[in-house]
Short mmCIF file of C-alpha atoms in Angstrom, two decimals:
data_model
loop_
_atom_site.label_atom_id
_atom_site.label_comp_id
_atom_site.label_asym_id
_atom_site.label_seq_id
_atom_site.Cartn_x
_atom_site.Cartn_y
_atom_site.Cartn_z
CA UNK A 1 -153.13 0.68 -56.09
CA UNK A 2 -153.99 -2.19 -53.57
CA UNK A 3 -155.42 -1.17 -49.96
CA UNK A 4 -152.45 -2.34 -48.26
CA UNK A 5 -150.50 -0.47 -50.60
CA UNK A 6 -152.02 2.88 -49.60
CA UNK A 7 -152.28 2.31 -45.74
CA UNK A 8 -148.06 1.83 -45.44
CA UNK A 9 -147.47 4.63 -47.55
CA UNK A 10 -145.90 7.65 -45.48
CA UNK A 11 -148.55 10.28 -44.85
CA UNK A 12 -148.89 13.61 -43.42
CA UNK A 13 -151.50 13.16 -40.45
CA UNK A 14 -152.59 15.73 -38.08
CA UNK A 15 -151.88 13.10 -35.56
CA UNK A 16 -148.19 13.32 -36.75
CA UNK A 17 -147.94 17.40 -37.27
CA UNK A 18 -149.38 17.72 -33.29
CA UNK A 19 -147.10 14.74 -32.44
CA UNK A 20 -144.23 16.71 -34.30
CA UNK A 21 -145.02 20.23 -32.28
CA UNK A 22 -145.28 19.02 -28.72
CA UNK A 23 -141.67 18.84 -29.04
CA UNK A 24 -140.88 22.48 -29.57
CA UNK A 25 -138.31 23.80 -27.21
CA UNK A 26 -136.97 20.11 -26.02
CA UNK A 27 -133.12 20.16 -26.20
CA UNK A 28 -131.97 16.72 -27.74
CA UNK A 29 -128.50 15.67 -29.16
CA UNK A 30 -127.37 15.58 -32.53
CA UNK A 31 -127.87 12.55 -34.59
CA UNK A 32 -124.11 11.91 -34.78
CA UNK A 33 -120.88 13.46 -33.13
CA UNK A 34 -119.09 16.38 -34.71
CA UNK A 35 -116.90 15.80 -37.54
CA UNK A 36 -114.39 17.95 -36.07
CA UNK A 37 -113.69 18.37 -32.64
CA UNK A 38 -110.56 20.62 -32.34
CA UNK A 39 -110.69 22.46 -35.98
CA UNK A 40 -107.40 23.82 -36.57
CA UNK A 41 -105.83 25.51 -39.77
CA UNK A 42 -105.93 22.46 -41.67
CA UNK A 43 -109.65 21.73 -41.18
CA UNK A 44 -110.27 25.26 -41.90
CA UNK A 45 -108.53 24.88 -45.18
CA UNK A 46 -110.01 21.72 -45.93
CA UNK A 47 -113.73 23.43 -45.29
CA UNK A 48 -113.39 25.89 -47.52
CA UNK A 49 -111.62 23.63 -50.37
CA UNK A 50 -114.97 21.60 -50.19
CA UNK A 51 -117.04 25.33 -51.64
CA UNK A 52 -113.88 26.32 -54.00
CA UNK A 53 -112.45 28.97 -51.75
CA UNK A 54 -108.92 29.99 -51.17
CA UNK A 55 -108.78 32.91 -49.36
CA UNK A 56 -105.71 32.43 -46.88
CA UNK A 57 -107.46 33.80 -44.38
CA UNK A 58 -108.22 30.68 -43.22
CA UNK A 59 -105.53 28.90 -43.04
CA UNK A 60 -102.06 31.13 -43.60
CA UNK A 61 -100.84 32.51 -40.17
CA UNK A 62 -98.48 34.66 -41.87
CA UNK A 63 -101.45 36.25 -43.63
CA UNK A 64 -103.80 36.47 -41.11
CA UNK A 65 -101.99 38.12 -38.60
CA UNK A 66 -102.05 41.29 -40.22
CA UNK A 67 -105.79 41.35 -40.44
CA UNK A 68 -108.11 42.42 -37.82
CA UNK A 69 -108.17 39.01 -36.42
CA UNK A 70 -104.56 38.58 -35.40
CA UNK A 71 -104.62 34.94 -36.56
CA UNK A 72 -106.66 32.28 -38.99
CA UNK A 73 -110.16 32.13 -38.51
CA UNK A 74 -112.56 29.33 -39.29
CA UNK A 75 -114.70 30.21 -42.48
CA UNK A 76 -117.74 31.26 -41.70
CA UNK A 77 -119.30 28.12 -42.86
CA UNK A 78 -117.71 25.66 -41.08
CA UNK A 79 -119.23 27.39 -37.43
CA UNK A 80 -122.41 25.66 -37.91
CA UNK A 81 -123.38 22.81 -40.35
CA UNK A 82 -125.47 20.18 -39.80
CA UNK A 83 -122.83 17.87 -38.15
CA UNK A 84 -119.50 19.66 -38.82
CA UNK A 85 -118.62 20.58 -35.22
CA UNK A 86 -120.30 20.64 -31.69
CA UNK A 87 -120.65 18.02 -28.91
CA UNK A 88 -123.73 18.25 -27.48
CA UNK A 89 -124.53 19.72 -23.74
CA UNK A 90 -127.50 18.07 -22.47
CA UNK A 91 -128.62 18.96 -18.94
CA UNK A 92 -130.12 16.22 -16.68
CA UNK A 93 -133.59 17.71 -17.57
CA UNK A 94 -133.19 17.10 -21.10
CA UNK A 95 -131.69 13.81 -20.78
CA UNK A 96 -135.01 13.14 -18.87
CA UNK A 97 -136.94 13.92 -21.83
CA UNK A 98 -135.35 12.10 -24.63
CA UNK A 99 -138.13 9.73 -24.38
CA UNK A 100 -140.61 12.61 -25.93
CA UNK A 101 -138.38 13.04 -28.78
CA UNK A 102 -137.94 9.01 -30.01
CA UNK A 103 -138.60 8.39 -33.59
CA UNK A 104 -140.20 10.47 -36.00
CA UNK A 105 -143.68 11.96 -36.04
CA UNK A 106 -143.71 11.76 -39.55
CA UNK A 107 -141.26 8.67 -40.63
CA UNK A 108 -140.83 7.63 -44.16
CA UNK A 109 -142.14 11.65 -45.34
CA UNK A 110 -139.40 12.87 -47.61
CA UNK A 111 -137.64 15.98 -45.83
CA UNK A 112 -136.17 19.02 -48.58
CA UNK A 113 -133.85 21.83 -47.29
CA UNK A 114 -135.69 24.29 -47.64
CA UNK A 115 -134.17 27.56 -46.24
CA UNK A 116 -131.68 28.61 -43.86
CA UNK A 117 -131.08 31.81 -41.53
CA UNK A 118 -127.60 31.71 -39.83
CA UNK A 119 -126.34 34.39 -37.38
CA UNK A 120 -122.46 34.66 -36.27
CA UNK A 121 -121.25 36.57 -33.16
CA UNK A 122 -117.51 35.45 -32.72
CA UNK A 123 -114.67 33.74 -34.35
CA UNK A 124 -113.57 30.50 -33.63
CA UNK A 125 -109.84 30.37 -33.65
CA UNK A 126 -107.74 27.08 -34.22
CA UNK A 127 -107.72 24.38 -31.61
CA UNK A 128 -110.73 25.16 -29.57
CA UNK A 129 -113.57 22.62 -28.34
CA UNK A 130 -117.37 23.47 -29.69
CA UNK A 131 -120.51 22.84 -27.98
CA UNK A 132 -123.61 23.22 -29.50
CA UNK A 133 -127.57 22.73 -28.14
CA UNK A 134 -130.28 21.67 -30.83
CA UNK A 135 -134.20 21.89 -30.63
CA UNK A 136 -136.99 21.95 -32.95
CA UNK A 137 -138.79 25.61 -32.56
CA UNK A 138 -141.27 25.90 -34.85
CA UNK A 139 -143.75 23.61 -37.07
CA UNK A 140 -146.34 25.08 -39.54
CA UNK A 141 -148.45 22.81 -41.72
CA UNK A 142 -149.02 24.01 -45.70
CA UNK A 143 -150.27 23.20 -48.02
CA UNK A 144 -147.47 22.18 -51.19
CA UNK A 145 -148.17 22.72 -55.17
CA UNK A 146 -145.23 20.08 -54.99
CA UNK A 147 -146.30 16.88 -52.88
CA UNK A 148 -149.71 18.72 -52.03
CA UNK A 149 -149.39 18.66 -48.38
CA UNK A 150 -146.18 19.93 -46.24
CA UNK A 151 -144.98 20.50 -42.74
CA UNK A 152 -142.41 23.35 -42.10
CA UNK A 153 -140.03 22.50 -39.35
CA UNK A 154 -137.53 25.10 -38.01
CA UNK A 155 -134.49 23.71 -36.23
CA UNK A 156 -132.18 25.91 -34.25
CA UNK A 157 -128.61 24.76 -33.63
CA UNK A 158 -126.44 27.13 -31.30
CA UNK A 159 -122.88 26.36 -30.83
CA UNK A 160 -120.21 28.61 -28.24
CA UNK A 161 -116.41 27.60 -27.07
CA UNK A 162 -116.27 25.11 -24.13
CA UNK A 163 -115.16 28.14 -22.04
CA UNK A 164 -118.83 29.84 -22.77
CA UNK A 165 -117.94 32.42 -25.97
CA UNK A 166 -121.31 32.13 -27.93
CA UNK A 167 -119.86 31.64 -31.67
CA UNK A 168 -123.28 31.58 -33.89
CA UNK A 169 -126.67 30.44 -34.63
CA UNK A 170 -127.75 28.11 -37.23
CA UNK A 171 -132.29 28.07 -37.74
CA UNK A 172 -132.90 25.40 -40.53
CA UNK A 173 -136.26 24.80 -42.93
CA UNK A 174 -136.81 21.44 -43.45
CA UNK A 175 -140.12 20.89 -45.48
CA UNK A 176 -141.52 17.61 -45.57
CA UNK A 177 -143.68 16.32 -48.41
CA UNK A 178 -144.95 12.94 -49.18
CA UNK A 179 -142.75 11.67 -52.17
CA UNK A 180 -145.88 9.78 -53.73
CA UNK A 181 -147.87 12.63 -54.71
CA UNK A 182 -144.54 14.45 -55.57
CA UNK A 183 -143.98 11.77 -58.19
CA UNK A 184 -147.56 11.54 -59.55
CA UNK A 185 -147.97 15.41 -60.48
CA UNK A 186 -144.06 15.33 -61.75
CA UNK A 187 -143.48 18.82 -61.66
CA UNK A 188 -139.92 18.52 -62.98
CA UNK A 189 -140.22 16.55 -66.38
CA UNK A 190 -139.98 19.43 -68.09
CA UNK A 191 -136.51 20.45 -67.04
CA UNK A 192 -133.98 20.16 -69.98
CA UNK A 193 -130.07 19.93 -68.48
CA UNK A 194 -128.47 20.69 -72.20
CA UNK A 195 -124.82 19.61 -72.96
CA UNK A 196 -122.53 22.64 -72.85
CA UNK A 197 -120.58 24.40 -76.18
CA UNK A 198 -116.97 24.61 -75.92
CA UNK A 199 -117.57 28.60 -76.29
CA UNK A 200 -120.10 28.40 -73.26
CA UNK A 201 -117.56 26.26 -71.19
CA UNK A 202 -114.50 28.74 -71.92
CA UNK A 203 -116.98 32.21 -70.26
CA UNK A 204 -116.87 30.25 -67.42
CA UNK A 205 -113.48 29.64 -67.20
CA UNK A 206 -112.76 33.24 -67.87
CA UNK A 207 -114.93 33.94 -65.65
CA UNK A 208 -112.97 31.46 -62.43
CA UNK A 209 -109.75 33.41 -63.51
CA UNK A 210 -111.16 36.74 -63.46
CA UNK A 211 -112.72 36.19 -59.33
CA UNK A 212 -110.67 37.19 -56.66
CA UNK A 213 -111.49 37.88 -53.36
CA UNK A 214 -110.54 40.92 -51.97
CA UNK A 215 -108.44 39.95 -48.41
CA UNK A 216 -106.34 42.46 -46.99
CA UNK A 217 -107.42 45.51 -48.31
CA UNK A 218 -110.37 46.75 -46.20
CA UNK A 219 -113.67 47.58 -47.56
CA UNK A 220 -114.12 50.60 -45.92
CA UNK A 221 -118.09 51.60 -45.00
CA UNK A 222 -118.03 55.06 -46.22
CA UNK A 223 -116.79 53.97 -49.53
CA UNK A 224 -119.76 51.74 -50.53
CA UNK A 225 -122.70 52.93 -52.30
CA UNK A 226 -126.03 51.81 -51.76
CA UNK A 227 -126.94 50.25 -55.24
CA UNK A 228 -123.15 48.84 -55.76
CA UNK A 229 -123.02 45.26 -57.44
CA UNK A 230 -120.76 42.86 -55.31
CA UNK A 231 -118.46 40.90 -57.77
CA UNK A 232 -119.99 38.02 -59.01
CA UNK A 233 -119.24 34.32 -58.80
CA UNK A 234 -119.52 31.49 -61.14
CA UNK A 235 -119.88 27.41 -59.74
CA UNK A 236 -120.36 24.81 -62.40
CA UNK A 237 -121.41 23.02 -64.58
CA UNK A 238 -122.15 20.74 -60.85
CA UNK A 239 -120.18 17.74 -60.97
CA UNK A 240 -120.67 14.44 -59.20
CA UNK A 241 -116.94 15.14 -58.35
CA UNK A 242 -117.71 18.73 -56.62
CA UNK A 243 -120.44 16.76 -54.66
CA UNK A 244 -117.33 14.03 -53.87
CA UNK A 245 -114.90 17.17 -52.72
CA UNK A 246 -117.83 18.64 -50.99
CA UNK A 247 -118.27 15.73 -48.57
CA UNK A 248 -114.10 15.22 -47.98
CA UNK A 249 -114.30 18.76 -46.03
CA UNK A 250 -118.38 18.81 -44.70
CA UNK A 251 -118.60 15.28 -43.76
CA UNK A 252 -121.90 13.21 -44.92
CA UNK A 253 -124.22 15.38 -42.62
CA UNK A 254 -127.07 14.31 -40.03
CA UNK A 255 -127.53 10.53 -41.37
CA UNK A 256 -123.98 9.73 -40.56
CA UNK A 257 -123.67 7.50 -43.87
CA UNK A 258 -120.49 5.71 -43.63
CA UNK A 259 -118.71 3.03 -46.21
CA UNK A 260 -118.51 -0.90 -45.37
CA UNK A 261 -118.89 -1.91 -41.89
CA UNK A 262 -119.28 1.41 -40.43
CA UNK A 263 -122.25 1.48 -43.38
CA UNK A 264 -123.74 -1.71 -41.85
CA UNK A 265 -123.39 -0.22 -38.10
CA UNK A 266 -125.28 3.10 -39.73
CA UNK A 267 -128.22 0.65 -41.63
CA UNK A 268 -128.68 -1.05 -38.04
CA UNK A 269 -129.05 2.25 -36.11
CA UNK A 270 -131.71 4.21 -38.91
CA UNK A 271 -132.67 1.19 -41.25
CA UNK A 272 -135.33 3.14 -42.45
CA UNK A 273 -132.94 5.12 -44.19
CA UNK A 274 -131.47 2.90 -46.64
CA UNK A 275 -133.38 0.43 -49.71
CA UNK A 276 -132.05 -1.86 -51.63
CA UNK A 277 -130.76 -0.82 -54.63
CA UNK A 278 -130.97 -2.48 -58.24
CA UNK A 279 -128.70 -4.97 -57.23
CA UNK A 280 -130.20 -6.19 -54.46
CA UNK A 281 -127.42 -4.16 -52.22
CA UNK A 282 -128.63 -2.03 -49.18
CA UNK A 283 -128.08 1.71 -49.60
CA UNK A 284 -128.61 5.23 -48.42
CA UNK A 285 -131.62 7.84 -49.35
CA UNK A 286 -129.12 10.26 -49.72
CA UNK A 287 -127.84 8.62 -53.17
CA UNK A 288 -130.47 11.12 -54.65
CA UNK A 289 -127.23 13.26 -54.95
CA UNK A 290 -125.35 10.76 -57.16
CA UNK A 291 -127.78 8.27 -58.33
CA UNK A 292 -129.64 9.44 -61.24
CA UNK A 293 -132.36 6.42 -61.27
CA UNK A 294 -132.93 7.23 -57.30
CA UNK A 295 -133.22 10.78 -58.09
CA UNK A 296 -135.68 9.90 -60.48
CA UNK A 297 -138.17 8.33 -58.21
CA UNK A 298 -137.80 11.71 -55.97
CA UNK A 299 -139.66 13.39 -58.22
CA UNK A 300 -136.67 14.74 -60.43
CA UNK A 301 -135.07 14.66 -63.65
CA UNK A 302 -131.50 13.57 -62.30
CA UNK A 303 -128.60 14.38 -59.38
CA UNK A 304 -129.20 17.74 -57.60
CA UNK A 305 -126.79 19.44 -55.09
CA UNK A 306 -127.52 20.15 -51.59
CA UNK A 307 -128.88 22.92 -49.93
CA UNK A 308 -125.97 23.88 -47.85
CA UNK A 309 -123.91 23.84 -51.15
CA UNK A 310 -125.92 26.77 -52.26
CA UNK A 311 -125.55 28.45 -49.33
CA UNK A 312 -122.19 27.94 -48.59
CA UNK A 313 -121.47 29.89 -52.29
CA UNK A 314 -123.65 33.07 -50.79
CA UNK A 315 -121.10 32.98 -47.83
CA UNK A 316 -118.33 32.73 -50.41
CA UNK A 317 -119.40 35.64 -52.49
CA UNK A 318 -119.75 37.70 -49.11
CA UNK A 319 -116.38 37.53 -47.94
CA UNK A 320 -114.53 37.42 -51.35
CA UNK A 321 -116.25 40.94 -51.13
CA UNK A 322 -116.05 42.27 -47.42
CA UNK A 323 -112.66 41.96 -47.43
CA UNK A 324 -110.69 40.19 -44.25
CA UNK A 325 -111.36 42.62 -41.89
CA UNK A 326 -115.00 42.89 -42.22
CA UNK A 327 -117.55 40.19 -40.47
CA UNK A 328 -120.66 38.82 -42.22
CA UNK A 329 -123.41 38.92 -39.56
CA UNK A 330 -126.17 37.16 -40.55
CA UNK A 331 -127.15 35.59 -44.02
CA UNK A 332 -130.38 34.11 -45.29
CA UNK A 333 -130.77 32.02 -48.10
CA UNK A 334 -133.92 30.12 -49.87
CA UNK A 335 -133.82 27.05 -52.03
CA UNK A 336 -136.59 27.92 -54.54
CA UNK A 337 -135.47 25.50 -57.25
CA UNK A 338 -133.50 22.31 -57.76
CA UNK A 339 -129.79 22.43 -58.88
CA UNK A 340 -128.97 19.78 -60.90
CA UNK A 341 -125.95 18.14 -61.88
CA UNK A 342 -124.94 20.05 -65.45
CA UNK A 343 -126.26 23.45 -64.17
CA UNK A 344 -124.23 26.28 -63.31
CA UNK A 345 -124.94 28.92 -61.38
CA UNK A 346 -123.56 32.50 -60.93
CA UNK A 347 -124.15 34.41 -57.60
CA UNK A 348 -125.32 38.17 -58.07
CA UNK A 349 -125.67 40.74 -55.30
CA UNK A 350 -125.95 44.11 -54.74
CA UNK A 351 -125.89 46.72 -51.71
CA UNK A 352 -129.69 47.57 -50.61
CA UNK A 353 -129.15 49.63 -47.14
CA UNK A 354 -126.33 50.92 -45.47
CA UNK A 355 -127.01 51.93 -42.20
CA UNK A 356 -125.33 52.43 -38.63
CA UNK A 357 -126.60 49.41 -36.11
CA UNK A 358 -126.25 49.91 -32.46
CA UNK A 359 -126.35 47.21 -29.60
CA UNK A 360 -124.84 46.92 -26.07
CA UNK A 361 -121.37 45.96 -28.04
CA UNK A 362 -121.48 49.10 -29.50
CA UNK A 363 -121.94 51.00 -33.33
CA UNK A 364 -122.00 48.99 -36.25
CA UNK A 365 -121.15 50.35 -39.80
CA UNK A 366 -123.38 47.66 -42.05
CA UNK A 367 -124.73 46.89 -45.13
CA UNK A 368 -127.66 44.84 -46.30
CA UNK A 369 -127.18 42.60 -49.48
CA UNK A 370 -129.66 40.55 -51.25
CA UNK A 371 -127.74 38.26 -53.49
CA UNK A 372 -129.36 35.47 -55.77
CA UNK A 373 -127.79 32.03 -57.66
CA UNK A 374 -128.91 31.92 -61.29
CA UNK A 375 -128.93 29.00 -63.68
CA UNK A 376 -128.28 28.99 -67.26
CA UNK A 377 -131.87 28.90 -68.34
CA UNK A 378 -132.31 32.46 -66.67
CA UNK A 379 -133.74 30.93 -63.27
CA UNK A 380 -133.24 31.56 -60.04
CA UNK A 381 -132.61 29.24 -57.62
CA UNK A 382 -132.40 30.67 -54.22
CA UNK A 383 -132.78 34.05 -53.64
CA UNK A 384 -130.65 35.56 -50.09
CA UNK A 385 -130.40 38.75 -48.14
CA UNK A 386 -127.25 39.11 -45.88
CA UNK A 387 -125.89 42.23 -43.60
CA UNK A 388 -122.31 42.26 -43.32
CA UNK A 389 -120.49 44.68 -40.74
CA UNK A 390 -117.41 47.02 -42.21
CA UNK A 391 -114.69 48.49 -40.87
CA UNK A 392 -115.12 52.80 -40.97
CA UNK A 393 -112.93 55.51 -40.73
CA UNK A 394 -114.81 57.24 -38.50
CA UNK A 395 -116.25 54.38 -36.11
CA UNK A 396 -113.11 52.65 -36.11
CA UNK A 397 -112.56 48.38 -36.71
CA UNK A 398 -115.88 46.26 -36.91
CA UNK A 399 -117.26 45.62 -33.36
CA UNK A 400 -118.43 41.93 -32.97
CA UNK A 401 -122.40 41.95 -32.80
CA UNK A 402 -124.66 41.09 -29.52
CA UNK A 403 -125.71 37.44 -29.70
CA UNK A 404 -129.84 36.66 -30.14
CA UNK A 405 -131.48 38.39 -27.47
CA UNK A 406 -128.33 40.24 -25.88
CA UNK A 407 -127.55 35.91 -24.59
CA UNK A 408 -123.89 35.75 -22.94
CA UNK A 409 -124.39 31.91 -22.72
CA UNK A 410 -124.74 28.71 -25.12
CA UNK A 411 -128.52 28.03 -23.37
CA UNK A 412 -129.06 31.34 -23.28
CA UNK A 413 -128.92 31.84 -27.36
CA UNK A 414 -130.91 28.75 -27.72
CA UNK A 415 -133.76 30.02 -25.24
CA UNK A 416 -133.48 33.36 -27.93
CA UNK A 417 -134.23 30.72 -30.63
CA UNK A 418 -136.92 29.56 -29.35
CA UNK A 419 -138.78 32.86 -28.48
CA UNK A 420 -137.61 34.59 -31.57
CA UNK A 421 -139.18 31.55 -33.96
CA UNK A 422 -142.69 30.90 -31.19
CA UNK A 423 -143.33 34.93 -32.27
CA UNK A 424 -143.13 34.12 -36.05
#
């Protein structure tokens, strides 16, 4: 490789990793405006559509006002997401510090989603505004086996009502690793994605027509068992066309991409974000999900999924068990492996703790899950752990949960972020 060659390639620098952490704490906006501003039922429907799940819930009002709820709620994935909803409340002290948060430490160094830890305190109901506050709150530097050198970045997005209800708490793991090393030790060249058998292709269809998720009928706390198997879900073989669906109800995420002119407006505003492709056309990075020669130069053997796709399955499997009345608390879920376009995977759980939780909103009847997503070659993919609050006989209907750090505010669960992630 020539000199030149070698100095532009993107690099992990100390320089860049201290450049990254003297922004810890610094509120800044999100790269692009909400993709919903006032979700109602439709949106809700049109969320959960986009992770193959029906549960009326959501969006029947004739349904949902027999649950403890009154009314549709927004699935529990659509209060959060990297762009899905939230305008940003900047103060005049942040807006005073944007300037410390320009550009990117680290430009051109690829960025995986790694892991995600979500918290939810309150239901967001149809109609209502969203604001959120953002801020990077933690940066360790590691090494990789993959790329041989990464940077762990923790994001925390909070998001509450406009009239100040805090709603829930999104803390993301991005790891960055240089994509030229990643290439050069080619990790994944031995991954086989094998056709699938007609007999093979018609489990998993029994398998869809068997799952049903629970809804009215409550899970009640002193019925579950510690050791009890959740009912297990099935989604694949991944498509191109899920990854299509997926973006009609979640949007195209933090980059913004956009088709035709809006594209162009994008390609002026983060040019570093889109190559040319074979053709000589300009287009986005993110094509890794649906361009199998891209993908390739990744590091990978073809199309993989997205991070949040994963994750938003956990959710699924958690409230096709809890049951409508019940309230999934906190979830966290690791991307360990790649899923690739032609693997299935099934999502597993099973009850570890059950335990009474008590905070100044009062008792909590809950139960700890781990759960995992398992491919068809026996691996797993990314391993979670969730608590989930249930309705009890004795205790009465599920008790909303304090916010991090007891906050009543939007700033005040952000400050909570960044203590909670500065102690770990």
């Amino acid at each position: 490789m020539a000199p030149t060659e070698e100095k532009t390639r993107p690099r992990i620098t100390d320089e860049g990793v201290e450049a990254l952490r003297a922004r810890i704490g610094i509120p800044q906006p999100n790269p692009v405006p909400p993709h919903y501003l006032r979700p109602g039922t439709d949106a809700f429907r049109i969320v959960a559509r986009a992770y193959g799940d029906d549960n009326p819930l959501w969006c029947d009002p004739d349904h949902a006002a027999r649950s403890r709820w009154g009314q549709p709620i927004a699935p529990f994935p659509l209060v959060g997401g990297d762009s899905l909803i939230g305008e940003d409340v900047l103060t005049e002290a942040d807006l005073a510090r944007q300037d410390e948060v320009r550009g990117d430490p680290l430009r051109g160094v690829h960025a995986f989603y790694s892991a995600c830890e979500r918290e939810w305190w309150n239901p967001l109901y149809e109609g209502r505004a969203v604001h959120r506050r953002n801020a990077l709150v933690g940066v360790l530097d590691k090494p990789s086996e993959f790329s041989g050198r990464a940077v762990h970045e923790w994001n925390a997005n909070v998001f509450a009502t406009a009239d100040g209800t805090p709603l829930a708490g999104q803390y993301r793991l991005m790891i960055r690793t240089e994509r030229d090393e990643a290439r050069k030790r080619k990790k994944y060249d031995d991954v086989a994605i094998e056709p699938w058998t007609e007999e093979k292709i018609a489990e998993i269809d029994a398998q869809y027509a068997a799952e049903r998720a629970r809804g009215a009928e409550p899970r009640w706390f002193e019925d579950v068992e510690e050791g009890e198997e959740i009912a297990p879900l099935v989604k694949g073989p991944l498509t191109v066309t899920d990854m299509v669906c997926w973006h009609t109800g979640m949007g195209m995420g933090v980059y913004g991409v956009a088709p035709l002119r809006l594209g162009h407006r994008n390609r002026q505003r983060i040019p570093r974000f889109y190559h040319r492709d074979d053709l000589g056309v300009w287009d986005a990075m993110q094509r890794v999900h649906w361009d199998p020669e891209f993908a390739r130069r990744s590091g990978n053997p073809t199309t993989f999924d997205y991070g949040r796709m994963r994750e938003t399955w956990m959710i699924h499997a958690c409230t096709d068990w809890m049951g409508d009345d019940a309230w999934l608390w906190r979830i966290r879920v690791e991307f360990r492996k790649f899923n690739y376009v032609g693997d299935a995977q099934w999502i597993t759980g099973k009850v570890v703790r059950k335990h009474l939780m008590e905070d100044g909103n009062g008792v909590h009847p809950a139960v700890d899950l781990e759960l995992a997503a398992t491919n068809q070659r026996g691996e797993v993919t990314a391993p979670a752990t969730a608590t989930i609050l249930l309705p009890s006989r004795e205790h009465g209907p599920v008790a909303l949960p304090e916010p991090m750090g007891g906050a009543t505010t939007l700033d005040g669960t952000l400050q909570a972020a960044i203590r909670h992630f500065s102690r770990t």
